Structure formats: C-alpha cells, structure tokens
Coordinates of C-alpha atoms in Angstrom, one line a residue:
M68 CA 0.0 0.0 0.0
S69 CA 1.2 3.5 -0.8
G70 CA -1.4 5.7 0.7
T71 CA -1.4 7.3 4.1
P72 CA -2.9 4.8 6.6
S73 CA -5.8 5.8 8.8
T74 CA -8.1 4.1 11.3
G75 CA -11.9 4.5 11.3
V76 CA -14.5 3.4 13.8
H77 CA -17.9 3.1 12.0
G78 CA -20.1 2.0 14.9
A79 CA -20.5 1.8 18.6
T80 CA -21.2 -1.9 18.8
G81 CA -18.9 -4.9 18.8
P82 CA -19.2 -8.6 18.0
L83 CA -21.2 -10.6 20.4
N84 CA -21.7 -14.4 20.6
T85 CA -25.2 -15.2 21.9
G86 CA -25.1 -18.9 21.4
I87 CA -22.9 -21.9 21.2
G88 CA -20.1 -22.5 18.7
D89 CA -17.1 -20.6 17.5
Q90 CA -17.1 -16.9 16.8
H91 CA -15.0 -15.4 14.0
N92 CA -14.2 -11.7 13.9
H93 CA -13.0 -10.3 10.6
F94 CA -11.2 -7.0 10.2
H95 CA -11.0 -5.3 6.8
Y96 CA -8.4 -2.7 5.8
H97 CA -8.9 -0.4 2.8
D98 CA -6.3 1.6 1.0
V99 CA -8.0 4.6 -0.6
A100 CA -6.1 7.1 -2.6
P101 CA -6.6 10.7 -1.4
P102 CA -9.0 12.8 -3.6
G103 CA -7.2 14.6 -6.4
A104 CA -4.0 12.5 -6.2
P105 CA -2.3 11.9 -9.5
P106 CA -2.1 8.2 -10.7
L107 CA 1.2 6.4 -10.2
R108 CA 2.7 4.1 -12.9
P109 CA 5.1 1.4 -11.7
L110 CA 8.4 1.3 -13.5
A111 CA 9.0 -2.4 -14.3
D112 CA 12.0 -3.9 -12.4
G113 CA 12.9 -6.0 -15.4
H114 CA 13.1 -2.9 -17.7
L115 CA 15.2 -1.0 -15.1
R116 CA 17.7 -3.9 -14.8
W117 CA 17.9 -4.0 -18.6
L118 CA 18.6 -0.3 -18.7
Y119 CA 21.1 -0.5 -15.8
L120 CA 23.2 -3.0 -17.7
R121 CA 23.5 -0.7 -20.7
F122 CA 23.8 2.6 -18.9
V123 CA 26.8 4.8 -19.3
P124 CA 26.8 7.5 -16.5
P125 CA 26.6 11.1 -17.9
F126 CA 28.9 13.8 -16.6
G127 CA 27.5 15.2 -13.4
M128 CA 25.7 12.0 -12.3
H129 CA 27.8 11.6 -9.2
T130 CA 26.9 14.9 -7.7
A131 CA 23.2 14.3 -8.7
E132 CA 23.2 11.0 -6.9
D133 CA 24.8 12.6 -3.8
V134 CA 22.0 15.2 -3.6
L135 CA 19.3 12.6 -4.1
T136 CA 20.8 10.4 -1.4
K137 CA 21.3 13.1 1.2
T138 CA 18.1 15.2 0.7
G139 CA 15.7 12.7 -0.8
S140 CA 14.8 15.0 -3.8
L141 CA 16.7 15.8 -7.0
L142 CA 15.8 18.3 -9.7
L143 CA 17.6 16.9 -12.7
D144 CA 18.5 19.3 -15.6
G145 CA 20.3 18.8 -18.9
T146 CA 20.0 19.5 -22.6
P147 CA 17.4 17.5 -24.5
G148 CA 19.0 14.2 -25.6
S149 CA 21.5 14.1 -22.8
G150 CA 19.8 11.0 -21.2
R151 CA 17.9 12.7 -18.4
N152 CA 15.0 10.2 -18.2
A153 CA 17.4 7.2 -18.3
T154 CA 19.6 8.8 -15.6
A155 CA 16.6 9.4 -13.4
R156 CA 15.4 5.8 -13.7
V157 CA 18.9 4.4 -13.0
L158 CA 19.3 6.7 -9.9
L159 CA 16.0 5.4 -8.4
H160 CA 16.9 1.8 -9.3
R161 CA 20.3 2.1 -7.5
I162 CA 18.9 3.5 -4.3
G163 CA 16.5 0.6 -3.8
G164 CA 13.3 0.5 -1.8
P165 CA 10.4 -1.6 -0.6
R166 CA 8.6 -1.5 -3.9
A167 CA 9.3 -0.8 -7.6
P168 CA 9.9 2.9 -8.5
R169 CA 6.8 4.7 -9.8
G170 CA 6.2 7.6 -12.2
I171 CA 3.8 10.3 -11.3
V172 CA 1.5 10.4 -14.4
I173 CA 0.9 13.9 -15.7
D174 CA -2.8 14.5 -16.6
P175 CA -3.0 15.2 -20.4
A176 CA -5.7 17.8 -19.7
G177 CA -3.3 19.9 -17.8
N178 CA -4.8 19.3 -14.3
D179 CA -2.0 17.7 -12.4
G180 CA -4.1 17.3 -9.3
D181 CA -2.5 17.3 -5.8
L182 CA 1.3 17.3 -6.0
G183 CA 1.4 18.0 -2.3
G184 CA 2.4 14.4 -1.5
A185 CA -0.6 12.9 0.5
Y186 CA -0.3 9.8 -1.7
V187 CA 3.4 9.2 -0.9
G188 CA 4.0 5.9 0.9
E189 CA 6.9 4.8 3.1
G190 CA 10.1 4.4 1.2
D191 CA 8.5 5.3 -2.2
R192 CA 10.8 6.1 -5.1
L193 CA 9.0 8.5 -7.5
L194 CA 9.8 10.0 -10.9
L195 CA 8.1 13.2 -12.1
D196 CA 9.0 14.0 -15.7
L197 CA 8.3 17.6 -16.5
A198 CA 11.0 18.0 -19.2
E199 CA 8.4 19.0 -21.8
A200 CA 6.2 21.0 -19.5
E201 CA 4.9 24.3 -20.8
P202 CA 5.9 27.4 -18.8
S203 CA 2.5 27.8 -17.1
R204 CA 2.5 24.1 -16.0
W205 CA 6.0 24.3 -14.8
T206 CA 5.2 27.4 -12.7
A207 CA 2.3 25.7 -11.1
A208 CA 4.4 22.6 -10.3
H209 CA 7.2 24.7 -9.0
E210 CA 4.9 26.1 -6.3
R211 CA 3.9 22.6 -5.2
L212 CA 7.3 20.9 -5.3
P213 CA 8.4 22.0 -1.8
A214 CA 5.4 20.3 -0.2
L215 CA 6.0 17.2 -2.3
H216 CA 9.7 17.2 -1.2
Q217 CA 8.6 17.5 2.5
A218 CA 6.2 14.5 2.2
V219 CA 8.9 12.4 0.5
Q220 CA 11.5 13.3 3.1
E221 CA 9.1 12.5 6.0
R222 CA 8.4 9.1 4.6
G223 CA 12.0 8.2 3.9
G224 CA 11.4 8.2 0.1
H225 CA 13.2 9.6 -2.9
L226 CA 12.0 11.8 -5.7
V227 CA 13.6 12.8 -9.0
V228 CA 12.0 15.6 -11.0
I229 CA 13.2 16.1 -14.6
M230 CA 12.8 19.8 -15.1
P231 CA 12.4 21.7 -18.4
H232 CA 15.8 22.8 -19.7
S233 CA 14.4 26.2 -20.5
A234 CA 13.0 26.7 -17.0
G235 CA 13.8 30.0 -15.4
R236 CA 15.2 30.8 -12.0
L237 CA 14.3 28.5 -9.2
S238 CA 13.4 29.4 -5.7
N239 CA 16.3 29.3 -3.2
E240 CA 14.8 26.2 -1.6
L241 CA 14.5 24.2 -4.9
A242 CA 17.8 25.5 -6.3
A243 CA 19.7 23.5 -3.7
H244 CA 18.3 20.3 -5.2
R245 CA 19.1 21.2 -8.8
R246 CA 21.9 19.3 -10.6
T247 CA 22.8 19.3 -14.3
I248 CA 24.1 16.4 -16.3
T249 CA 26.0 16.4 -19.6
R250 CA 25.6 13.9 -22.4
P251 CA 28.0 10.9 -22.1
D252 CA 30.3 9.9 -24.8
G253 CA 28.2 8.5 -27.7
W254 CA 30.7 5.8 -28.7
A255 CA 30.9 4.5 -25.2
V256 CA 27.1 4.3 -25.1
L257 CA 26.9 2.4 -28.4
S258 CA 29.8 0.0 -27.5
R259 CA 28.2 -0.9 -24.2
A260 CA 24.8 -1.5 -25.7
L261 CA 26.3 -3.7 -28.4
R262 CA 28.3 -5.7 -25.9
C263 CA 25.2 -6.4 -23.9
D264 CA 23.6 -7.7 -27.1
D265 CA 26.6 -10.0 -27.7
F266 CA 27.5 -8.1 -30.9
P267 CA 30.9 -9.3 -32.2
L268 CA 33.0 -6.3 -31.1
A269 CA 36.3 -7.8 -29.9
D270 CA 37.6 -8.7 -33.4
H271 CA 36.2 -5.7 -35.2
M272 CA 36.4 -2.7 -32.8
E273 CA 38.7 -0.6 -35.1
E274 CA 36.6 -1.3 -38.2
L275 CA 33.4 -0.7 -36.4
A276 CA 34.7 2.5 -34.9
G277 CA 35.7 3.7 -38.4
L278 CA 32.2 3.0 -39.8
L279 CA 30.1 4.3 -37.0
H280 CA 32.1 6.8 -34.9
A281 CA 30.9 9.9 -36.8
Q282 CA 27.3 8.8 -36.3
V283 CA 27.5 8.9 -32.5
A284 CA 30.0 11.8 -32.0
N285 CA 27.9 14.7 -33.4
G286 CA 25.6 15.2 -30.5
R287 CA 22.9 12.7 -31.4
P288 CA 20.3 12.2 -28.7
M289 CA 20.8 9.1 -26.5
R290 CA 17.6 7.6 -27.7
E291 CA 18.9 7.6 -31.3
I292 CA 22.1 5.9 -30.2
G293 CA 20.1 3.2 -28.5
H294 CA 18.0 2.9 -31.6
L295 CA 21.1 2.5 -33.7
A296 CA 22.3 -0.3 -31.4
R297 CA 19.0 -2.1 -31.9
L298 CA 19.2 -1.7 -35.7
L299 CA 22.7 -3.1 -35.8
D300 CA 21.6 -6.1 -33.7
E301 CA 18.6 -6.7 -35.9
A302 CA 20.7 -6.6 -39.0
R303 CA 23.1 -9.1 -37.6
R304 CA 20.3 -11.5 -36.5
S305 CA 18.5 -11.3 -39.8
A306 CA 21.7 -11.9 -41.9
P307 CA 24.2 -13.6 -39.5
R308 CA 26.5 -14.7 -42.4
K309 CA 27.0 -11.2 -43.8
S310 CA 29.9 -9.0 -43.0
L311 CA 30.2 -6.3 -40.4
A312 CA 30.2 -3.6 -43.1
S313 CA 26.9 -5.0 -44.4
W314 CA 25.3 -4.9 -40.9
C315 CA 26.5 -1.3 -40.4
S316 CA 25.1 -0.3 -43.8
T317 CA 21.7 -1.8 -43.0
G318 CA 21.6 -0.3 -39.6
L319 CA 22.6 3.2 -40.8
A320 CA 20.1 3.0 -43.6
G321 CA 17.4 2.3 -41.1
L322 CA 18.6 5.3 -39.0
H323 CA 19.0 7.8 -41.8
D324 CA 16.8 7.0 -44.7
L325 CA 13.7 8.4 -43.0
G326 CA 12.0 9.2 -46.3
A327 CA 12.1 5.6 -47.4
R328 CA 10.8 4.5 -44.0
V329 CA 7.9 6.9 -44.3
T330 CA 7.1 5.8 -47.8
A331 CA 7.1 2.1 -46.7
Q332 CA 4.9 2.9 -43.7
F333 CA 2.5 4.9 -45.8
G334 CA 2.1 1.8 -48.0
E335 CA 1.4 -0.3 -45.0
V336 CA -1.0 2.1 -43.3
R337 CA -3.8 2.1 -45.9
Q338 CA -6.8 3.2 -43.9
G339 CA -7.8 6.8 -44.0
P340 CA -8.2 7.2 -40.2
A341 CA -4.7 5.8 -39.6
R342 CA -3.2 8.1 -42.2
A343 CA -5.0 11.1 -40.8
L344 CA -3.5 10.3 -37.3
L345 CA -0.1 9.8 -38.9
F346 CA -0.4 13.3 -40.4
T347 CA -1.7 15.1 -37.4
T348 CA 0.9 13.5 -35.1
A349 CA 3.6 14.8 -37.5
M350 CA 1.9 18.2 -37.6
L351 CA 1.6 18.4 -33.8
P352 CA 4.7 16.6 -32.4
G353 CA 4.5 16.0 -28.7
G354 CA 0.7 16.6 -28.8
R355 CA -1.8 15.4 -26.3
P356 CA -3.9 12.3 -27.3
E357 CA -7.2 14.3 -27.2
A358 CA -5.8 17.0 -29.4
L359 CA -4.5 14.5 -31.9
H360 CA -7.8 12.7 -31.9
A361 CA -9.7 15.9 -32.5
A362 CA -7.4 17.1 -35.2
S363 CA -7.5 13.8 -37.1
E364 CA -11.3 13.6 -36.9
E365 CA -11.5 17.2 -38.2
L366 CA -9.1 16.3 -41.1
L367 CA -11.2 13.3 -42.0
R368 CA -14.3 15.5 -42.2
H369 CA -12.5 18.1 -44.2
V370 CA -11.3 15.7 -46.9
G371 CA -14.8 14.1 -47.1
H372 CA -13.8 10.7 -45.7
P373 CA -16.7 8.4 -44.8
A374 CA -17.7 8.4 -41.2
D375 CA -16.9 5.3 -39.1
D376 CA -20.4 4.0 -38.2
R377 CA -19.1 1.3 -35.9
P378 CA -20.2 1.5 -32.3
L379 CA -17.5 3.1 -30.1
L380 CA -16.8 0.0 -28.1
E381 CA -16.0 -2.0 -31.3
R382 CA -13.3 0.4 -32.5
E383 CA -9.6 0.2 -31.8
D384 CA -8.4 2.0 -28.7
F385 CA -6.2 5.1 -29.1
A386 CA -3.1 3.2 -27.8
H387 CA -3.4 0.7 -30.6
R388 CA -3.8 3.4 -33.2
I389 CA -0.8 5.2 -31.9
D390 CA 1.3 2.0 -32.0
E391 CA 0.1 1.4 -35.6
I392 CA 1.7 4.6 -36.8
G393 CA 5.0 4.0 -35.0
A394 CA 4.5 6.5 -32.2
S395 CA 4.3 6.1 -28.5
H396 CA 3.0 7.7 -25.3
R397 CA 5.7 9.3 -23.1
D398 CA 5.5 9.3 -19.3
D399 CA 4.0 12.8 -19.4
G400 CA 1.1 11.6 -21.5
K401 CA 2.3 13.3 -24.8
V402 CA 2.5 11.4 -28.0
T403 CA 5.7 11.4 -30.1
F404 CA 7.5 9.4 -32.8
D405 CA 10.3 7.2 -31.5
T406 CA 12.8 8.5 -34.0
A407 CA 14.0 12.1 -34.0
D408 CA 13.2 14.0 -37.2
Y409 CA 10.6 11.4 -38.2
A410 CA 7.8 13.9 -37.9
A411 CA 9.5 16.2 -40.4
A412 CA 9.9 13.3 -42.8
V413 CA 6.2 12.4 -42.6
R414 CA 5.3 16.1 -43.3
T415 CA 7.6 16.1 -46.3
H416 CA 6.0 12.9 -47.7
F417 CA 2.5 14.3 -47.4
W418 CA 3.4 17.6 -49.0
T419 CA 5.3 15.9 -51.8
Q420 CA 3.3 12.9 -52.6
L421 CA -0.2 14.2 -51.7
P422 CA -0.1 17.8 -53.1
G423 CA -3.9 18.0 -52.7
M424 CA -3.3 18.2 -49.0

C-alpha cells in the first residue's frame, strides 16, 4: 500500500456471541487514494535492470546522486537528448526501496491534481518527468514541489523531478536540489549496448569505430544511439552470415533514410483514419492524445472521408492506433514518434506525394 494509513470506527457496537459454537471476527483494511491524487505508474524492475546493464553515466551524475541520497529529492536538468530520463530511472533503481519505483503520471488535460504528497508511501521512489512541461504548467508545479519534497522526506522516500531545460530561475529552496548532467560519450554508449547484445566487437572494434564513430559523435540524442544499437543487432540477427560492413550499412540505412521508411509505412497504413492520425501526429509533435484525436477527426471530415459507423466499443483504442503509426506515449502523456526528425519526414512525404493536402 502506498497511501497514508488511517483508522476509522464506524459503529459503537462490537461482535457478540449469543449462542454456542465458535465466533470469527474479521477486520478489513482499505487503502483509498486521497482525492485529487495523480495516478502512479510502476516502472518495471525488469526494464530497469535491462537499462542499468546498458547505462553509461553522464557527466555530473555523481553529484546528482549525492543530492538525491542526502536530501531525498533531486531536480535533474540537462539539454534534450542528454539522457535525463534514463539517468533518473537508474538513480532510483540504484537506491533501492520496498517496492518498484513509480512515475507520477501527468494529466494530459493539464490538471496535475494534488502534487502535495498525500499519496506518498513509506520508502517510495518517485519520478516526475516535467521535461516538456509548458511554462505555465512548470510554474504551477514549481509552487507545489516544496510540499512534495517534504512529504517524500518525512516518509523516507526519494523523488527525481526532470525539469524543463528552459526553466527560469528556481526558488532558493529548490535551487539547492538542482543538478545538471551532460551527455556521455556516444561511442561509449553504443559500445556498451552492443556488448550487452553479444554483438561481435572484440575482433572488429577498429573497423566498427571507423564506420560508426561519426554517427554517434555529433551530439545525437541518447535515444537515437540506443535505436542504432537495436538496428545493428537486428541486421546481424536477420543476416548472420553477412559482413560487419553489411550490418552497419543496413543499420545506418534504417537510421538515416527516414524518407524511405515513411514511404514504406504509408504503403502499410492504408486506412484513412490511420493516415490522418499519422499526419496530425507529424503536424503536432508532442501533442496530447485528445488534441491528436480531435485534429485527425477534423481532417477526415475536411477531406470528405466516410464516417466510421461502428459503435465506439467496437473500435480500436487510441493506444493501438498510436502504435500502428510507429508513435508512443511518453510518461508525461504526450505522443511522439520514437525517432527524431521522423515527424519532419512524414510532413515532407505528405506535401510531396499528396499535393492535394
């Protein structure tokens, strides 16, 4: 249970045995979330262990971990693509606790509920990702964070808040918890990921470095380097008898040739509603699910697409539709493509290949 325990007496009478035989008294305990508390999403231990094995500490992680350990709360800053989310998860994983770490789910509608901490349990490890928060939302959260820190500290827990890199000046109380990380070496990240996937590095390190070093040394976001490692491993598994150069060529093609990927995806996604969602997600990158749904429905009406007359309960849910177009929900509730610059490639395809749009 993660809520604050309480005891209630709901009557003035007690159990009474008025006859023969045994008497059994049953006591029931209910864990009720406080009104207005934001939902908490567990971070799977298996995923955290997978990440920990492949993780390369960014510069500044040691001081960030020191603040988290000593004060219980950390405001993590860094440029986009520096690995802030992965760093936050690894820090919480390393600290340990009575239950799996959990993420505080941000309400897509903008109502973040009570961030005061009434829902914090003993020893909780919490992650609040506000990296993409708009200025007004960050200002509101900034005012509530001291109370959340106090609740976490009183219950012996730990909290990591990923703050917007463009955030302005913090209050003096919160500034003491702020630490900034810097992107780790991209080649070290790629090498570690490939080793964990049993990629044959030992005999080909120099050749591999020559083929790929430029792709990871130019400031690419950490998520893209992880994506490149997966592409290389997939190329090796699909054609195990081919050469290292062939695997690298296939992996880099998947990473760079976004236009060809969009063209292939457009051919696979043939239904009008799916294509409309693909287009609106590209036009509104990082949009909220309800905004993307409304925009795609409006687009379908505008182009004269036949209405879907199926009952609502027989249609695919939004998560399935998002997965179908190669996008995903982030922890803050926003929807984005998994590959950087993919939204731009989708927009280019629509403008070029569907001029009527």
